[in-house]
Coordinates of C-alpha atoms in Angstrom, one line a residue:
X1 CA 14.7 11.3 14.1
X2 CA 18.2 11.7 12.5
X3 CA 20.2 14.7 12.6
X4 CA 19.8 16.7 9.1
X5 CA 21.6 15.1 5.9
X6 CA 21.9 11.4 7.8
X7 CA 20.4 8.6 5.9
X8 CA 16.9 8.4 7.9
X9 CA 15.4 5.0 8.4
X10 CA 13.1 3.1 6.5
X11 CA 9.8 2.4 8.0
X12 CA 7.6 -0.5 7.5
X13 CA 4.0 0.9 9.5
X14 CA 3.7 4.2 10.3
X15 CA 2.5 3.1 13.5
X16 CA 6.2 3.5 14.8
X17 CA 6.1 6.8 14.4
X18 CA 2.6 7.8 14.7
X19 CA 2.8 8.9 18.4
X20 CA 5.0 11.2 18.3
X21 CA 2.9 13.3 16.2
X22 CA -0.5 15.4 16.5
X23 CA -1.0 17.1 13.3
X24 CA 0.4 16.0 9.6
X25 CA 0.1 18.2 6.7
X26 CA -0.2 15.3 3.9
X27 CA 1.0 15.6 0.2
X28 CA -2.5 14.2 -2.0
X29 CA -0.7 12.8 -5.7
X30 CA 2.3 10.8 -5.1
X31 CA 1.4 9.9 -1.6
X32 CA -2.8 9.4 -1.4
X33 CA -3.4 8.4 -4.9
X34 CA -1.3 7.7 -8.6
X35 CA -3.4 10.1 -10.4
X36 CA -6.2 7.3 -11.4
X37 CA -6.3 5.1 -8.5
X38 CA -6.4 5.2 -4.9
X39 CA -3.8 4.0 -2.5
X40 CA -6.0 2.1 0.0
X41 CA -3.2 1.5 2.3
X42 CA -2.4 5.5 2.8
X43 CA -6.0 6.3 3.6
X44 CA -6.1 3.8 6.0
X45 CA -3.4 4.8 8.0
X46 CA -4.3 8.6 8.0
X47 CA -7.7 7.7 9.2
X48 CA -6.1 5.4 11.9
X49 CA -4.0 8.4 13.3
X50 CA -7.6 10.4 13.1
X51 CA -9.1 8.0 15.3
X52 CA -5.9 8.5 17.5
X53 CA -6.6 11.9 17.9
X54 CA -4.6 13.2 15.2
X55 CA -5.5 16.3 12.5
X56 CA -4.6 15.6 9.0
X57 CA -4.7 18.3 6.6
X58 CA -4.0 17.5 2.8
X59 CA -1.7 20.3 1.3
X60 CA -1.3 20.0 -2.0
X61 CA -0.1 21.9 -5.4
X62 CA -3.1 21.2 -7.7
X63 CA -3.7 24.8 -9.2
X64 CA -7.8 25.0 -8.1
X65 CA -9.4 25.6 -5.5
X66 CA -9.2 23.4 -2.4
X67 CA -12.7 22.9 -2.6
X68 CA -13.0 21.7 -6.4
X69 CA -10.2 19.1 -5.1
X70 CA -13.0 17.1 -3.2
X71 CA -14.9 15.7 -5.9
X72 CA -12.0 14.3 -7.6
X73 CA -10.6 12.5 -4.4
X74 CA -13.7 10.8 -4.2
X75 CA -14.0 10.1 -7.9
X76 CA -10.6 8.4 -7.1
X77 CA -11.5 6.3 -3.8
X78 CA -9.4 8.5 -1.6
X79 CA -11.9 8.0 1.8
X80 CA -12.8 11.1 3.4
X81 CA -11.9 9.5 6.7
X82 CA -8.7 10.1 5.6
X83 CA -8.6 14.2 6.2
X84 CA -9.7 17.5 8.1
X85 CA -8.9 19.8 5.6
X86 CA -7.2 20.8 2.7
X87 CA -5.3 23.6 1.7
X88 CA -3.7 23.7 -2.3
X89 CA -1.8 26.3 -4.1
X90 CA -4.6 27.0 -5.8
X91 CA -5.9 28.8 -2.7
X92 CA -3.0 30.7 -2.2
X93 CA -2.6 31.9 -5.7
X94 CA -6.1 33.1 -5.9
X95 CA -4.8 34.7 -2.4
X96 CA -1.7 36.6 -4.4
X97 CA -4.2 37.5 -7.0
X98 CA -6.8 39.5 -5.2
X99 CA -4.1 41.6 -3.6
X100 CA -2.7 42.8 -6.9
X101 CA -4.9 44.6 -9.9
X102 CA -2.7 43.6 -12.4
X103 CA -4.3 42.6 -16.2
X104 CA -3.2 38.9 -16.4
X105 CA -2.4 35.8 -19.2
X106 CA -3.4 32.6 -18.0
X107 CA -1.4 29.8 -19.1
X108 CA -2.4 26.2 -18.6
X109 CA -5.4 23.5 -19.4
X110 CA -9.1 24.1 -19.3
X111 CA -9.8 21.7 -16.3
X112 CA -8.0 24.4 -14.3
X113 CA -10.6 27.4 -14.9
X114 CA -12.0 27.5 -11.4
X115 CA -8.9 28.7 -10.7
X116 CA -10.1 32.3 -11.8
X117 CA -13.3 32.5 -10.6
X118 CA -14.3 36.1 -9.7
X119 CA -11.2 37.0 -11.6
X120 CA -12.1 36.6 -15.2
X121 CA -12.8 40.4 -15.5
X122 CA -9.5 41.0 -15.5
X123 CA -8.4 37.9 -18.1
X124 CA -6.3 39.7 -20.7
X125 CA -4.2 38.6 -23.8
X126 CA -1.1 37.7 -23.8
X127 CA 0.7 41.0 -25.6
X128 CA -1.6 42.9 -23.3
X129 CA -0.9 41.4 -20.2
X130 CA 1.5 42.5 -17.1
X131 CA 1.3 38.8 -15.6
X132 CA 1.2 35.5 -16.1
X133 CA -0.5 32.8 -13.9
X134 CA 0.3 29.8 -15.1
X135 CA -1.4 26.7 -13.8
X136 CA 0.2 24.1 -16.2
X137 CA 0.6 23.1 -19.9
X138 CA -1.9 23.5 -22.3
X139 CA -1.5 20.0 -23.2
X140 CA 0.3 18.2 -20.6
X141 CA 0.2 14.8 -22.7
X142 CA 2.3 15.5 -25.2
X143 CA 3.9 19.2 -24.6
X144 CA 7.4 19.9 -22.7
X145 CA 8.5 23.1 -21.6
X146 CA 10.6 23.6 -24.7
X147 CA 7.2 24.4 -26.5
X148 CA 6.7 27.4 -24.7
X149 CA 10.5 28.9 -25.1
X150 CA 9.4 31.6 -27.6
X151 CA 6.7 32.6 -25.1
X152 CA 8.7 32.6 -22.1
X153 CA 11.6 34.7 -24.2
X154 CA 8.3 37.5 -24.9
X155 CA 7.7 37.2 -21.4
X156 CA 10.8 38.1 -20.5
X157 CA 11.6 40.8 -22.6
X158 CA 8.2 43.1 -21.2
X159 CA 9.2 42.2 -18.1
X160 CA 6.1 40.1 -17.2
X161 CA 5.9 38.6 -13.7
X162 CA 4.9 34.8 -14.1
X163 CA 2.9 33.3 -10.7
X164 CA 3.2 29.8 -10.6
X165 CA 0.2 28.4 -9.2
X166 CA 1.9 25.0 -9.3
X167 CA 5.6 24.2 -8.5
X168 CA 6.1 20.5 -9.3
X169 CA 8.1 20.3 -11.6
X170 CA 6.7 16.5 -12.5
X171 CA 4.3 14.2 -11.5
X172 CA 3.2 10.7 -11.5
X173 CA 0.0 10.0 -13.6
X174 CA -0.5 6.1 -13.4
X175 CA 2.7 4.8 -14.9
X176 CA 3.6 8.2 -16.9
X177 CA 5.6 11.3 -15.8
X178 CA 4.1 14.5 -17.1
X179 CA 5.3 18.4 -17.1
X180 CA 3.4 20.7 -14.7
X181 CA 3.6 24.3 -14.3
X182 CA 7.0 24.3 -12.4
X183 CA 9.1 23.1 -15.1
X184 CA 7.9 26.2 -16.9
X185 CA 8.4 28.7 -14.0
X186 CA 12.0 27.3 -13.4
X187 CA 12.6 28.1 -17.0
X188 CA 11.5 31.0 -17.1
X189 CA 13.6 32.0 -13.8
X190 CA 16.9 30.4 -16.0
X191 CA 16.2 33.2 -18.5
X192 CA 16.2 35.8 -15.5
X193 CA 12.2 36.3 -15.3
X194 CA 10.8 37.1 -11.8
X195 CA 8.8 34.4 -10.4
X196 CA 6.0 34.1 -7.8
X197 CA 5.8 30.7 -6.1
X198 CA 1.8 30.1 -4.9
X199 CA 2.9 26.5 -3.3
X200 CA 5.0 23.7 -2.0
X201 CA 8.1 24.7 -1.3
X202 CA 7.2 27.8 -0.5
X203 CA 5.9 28.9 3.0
X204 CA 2.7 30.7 2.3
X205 CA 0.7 27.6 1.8
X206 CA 2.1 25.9 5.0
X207 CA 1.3 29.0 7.0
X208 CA -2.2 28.1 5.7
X209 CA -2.0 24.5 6.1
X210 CA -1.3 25.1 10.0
X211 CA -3.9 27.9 9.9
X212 CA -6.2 25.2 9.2
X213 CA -5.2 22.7 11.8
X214 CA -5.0 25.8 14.4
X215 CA -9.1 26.0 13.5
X216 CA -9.7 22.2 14.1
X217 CA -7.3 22.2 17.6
X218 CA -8.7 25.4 18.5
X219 CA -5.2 25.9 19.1
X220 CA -1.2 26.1 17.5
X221 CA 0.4 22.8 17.1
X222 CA 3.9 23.1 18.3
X223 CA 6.3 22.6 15.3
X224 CA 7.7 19.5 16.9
X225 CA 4.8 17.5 17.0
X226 CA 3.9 18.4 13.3
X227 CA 4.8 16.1 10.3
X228 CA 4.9 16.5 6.7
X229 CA 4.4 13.9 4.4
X230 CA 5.0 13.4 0.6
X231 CA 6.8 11.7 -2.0
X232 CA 9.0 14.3 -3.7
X233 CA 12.3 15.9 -2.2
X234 CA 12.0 19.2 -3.9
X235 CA 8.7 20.4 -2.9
X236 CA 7.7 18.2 0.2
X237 CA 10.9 17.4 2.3
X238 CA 12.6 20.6 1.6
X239 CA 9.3 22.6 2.5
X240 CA 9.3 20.7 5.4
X241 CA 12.6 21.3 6.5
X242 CA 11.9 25.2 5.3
X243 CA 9.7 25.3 8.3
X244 CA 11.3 23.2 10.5
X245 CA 9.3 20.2 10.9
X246 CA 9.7 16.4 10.5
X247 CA 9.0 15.0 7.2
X248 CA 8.0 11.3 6.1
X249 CA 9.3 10.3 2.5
X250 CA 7.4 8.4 0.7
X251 CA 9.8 6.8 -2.2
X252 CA 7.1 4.7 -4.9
X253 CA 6.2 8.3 -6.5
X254 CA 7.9 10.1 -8.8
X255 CA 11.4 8.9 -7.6
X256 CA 10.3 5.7 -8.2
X257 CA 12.8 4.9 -11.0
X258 CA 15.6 7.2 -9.7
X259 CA 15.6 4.8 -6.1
X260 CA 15.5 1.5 -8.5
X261 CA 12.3 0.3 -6.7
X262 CA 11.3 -1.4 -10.5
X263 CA 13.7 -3.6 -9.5
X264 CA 12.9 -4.5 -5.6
X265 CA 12.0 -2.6 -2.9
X266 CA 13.0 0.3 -1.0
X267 CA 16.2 -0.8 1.2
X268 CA 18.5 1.5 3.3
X269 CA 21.2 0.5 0.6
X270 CA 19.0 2.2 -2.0
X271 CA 17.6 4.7 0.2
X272 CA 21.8 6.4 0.9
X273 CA 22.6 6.2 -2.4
X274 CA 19.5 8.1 -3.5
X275 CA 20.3 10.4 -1.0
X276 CA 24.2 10.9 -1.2
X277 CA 24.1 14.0 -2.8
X278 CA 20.6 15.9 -1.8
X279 CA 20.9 18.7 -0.6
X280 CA 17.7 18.0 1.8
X281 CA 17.2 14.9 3.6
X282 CA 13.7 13.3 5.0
X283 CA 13.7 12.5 9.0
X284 CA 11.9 8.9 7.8
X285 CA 10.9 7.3 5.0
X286 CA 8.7 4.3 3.4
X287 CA 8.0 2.7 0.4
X288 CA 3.9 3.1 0.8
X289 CA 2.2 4.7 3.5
X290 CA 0.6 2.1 5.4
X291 CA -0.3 1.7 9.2

């Protein structure tokens, strides 16, 4: 793999790479499926590196439990050949909640409410609140984080701690980019709120992820022979270089447009220029994960 900040390569089957590898902590939207469809090629080639002998856990920042995650991969066509286990940052932020006491607001859309479950006793309103946990927008289909200023502003002035339980800022659904809870947490930190980050980038839910994979091994996976995969350079590439492990960049997600891949497909060319000025650079990447 390159040295940190070089332009990696550009894969065509992960196969290249595949050996050098025993566990892969996998991004799920972006990388696995578009939010309404499947990406038949990705399962395939996780389950390939399964068969190899390989453990694939799915980490991901949907803001419910991992096990409420399940029914919706299937509902997609996401194989279950295609993973071990699955850790989101819905695990750990119902982690971070049980070890405070604190009266929380929640903030986000219904689909989200087994999120709280065993919690709701402690559900408050907003003005009587010491916390926010904030899972998304309300209405993510037509709201930007600009509707919730005045909120974030009240926040803000009582102090209120806000725990994002979901620190994309964006993702891809089908053809549309939509707001998730990140872009509000980020806006609240501009204002100088404190913020509690449940997953990707943060470390707690890798620490998990390789928990996981430590269970199914029955034991540690050296760093070096672990590999991240994802599509986004904020949360998956730079929480994999947080760590110290490989990543795999996937670039038809939600760079899509910014890497010009409307227009052809993903070429070295493209690939530097994308990456001239990130602060965090993938050790490989593709256009699709395939085998």
């Amino acid at each position: 793999m390159p040295p940190p900040n070089a332009t990696p390569p550009v894969l065509h089957g992960f196969s290249a790479i595949a050996p050098n590898y025993d566990v892969i902590l996998c991004d799920i939207w972006g990388v696995l499926h578009d939010g309404l469809r499947a990406h038949p090629g990705a399962g395939d080639a996780l389950k390939r590196f399964r068969a190899g002998g390989g453990t694939v856990v799915l980490v991901s920042n949907a803001p419910r439990p991992s096990e409420t995650v399940v029914p919706h991969l299937d509902q997609l066509g996401v194989i279950r050949a295609a993973w071990d286990g699955i850790v989101t940052s819905g695990d750990v932020t119902r982690a971070m909640l049980a070890a405070t006491d604190e009266p929380y607001f929640w903030l986000g859309p219904d689909r989200d409410a087994p999120l709280f479950d065993g919690f709701t006793h402690r559900a408050a309103p907003f003005n009587a609140a010491r916390m926010i946990v904030c899972s998304g927008l309300i209405d993510d289909t037509r709201e930007t984080p600009a509707d919730y200023a005045a909120m974030l502003a009240s926040a803000r002035s009582r102090a209120m701690r806000f725990l994002c339980a979901n620190p994309d800022l964006i993702v891809e659904r089908g053809n549309e980019i939509i707001y998730c809870a990140g872009a509000l947490a980020e806006a609240y930190a501009d204002i100088g709120g404190e913020v509690l980050w449940a997953g990707k980038p943060h470390r707690p839910v890798y620490d998990s992820a390789l928990d996981v994979a430590a269970s199914m091994r029955k034991a540690d996976t050296p760093l070096a022979r672990v590999l991240a995969i994802g599509d986004a350079l904020r949360t998956d590439v730079a929480g994999a270089r947080g760590i110290g492990i490989d990543s795999l960049f996937i670039a038809r997600g939600i760079h899509t447009h910014e890497l010009g891949l409307a227009d052809g497909p993903l070429t070295d060319a493209r690939l530097a220029a994308f990456l001239a000025d990130a602060p965090e650079h993938p050790s490989a990447a593709m256009e699709k994960l395939v085998w």
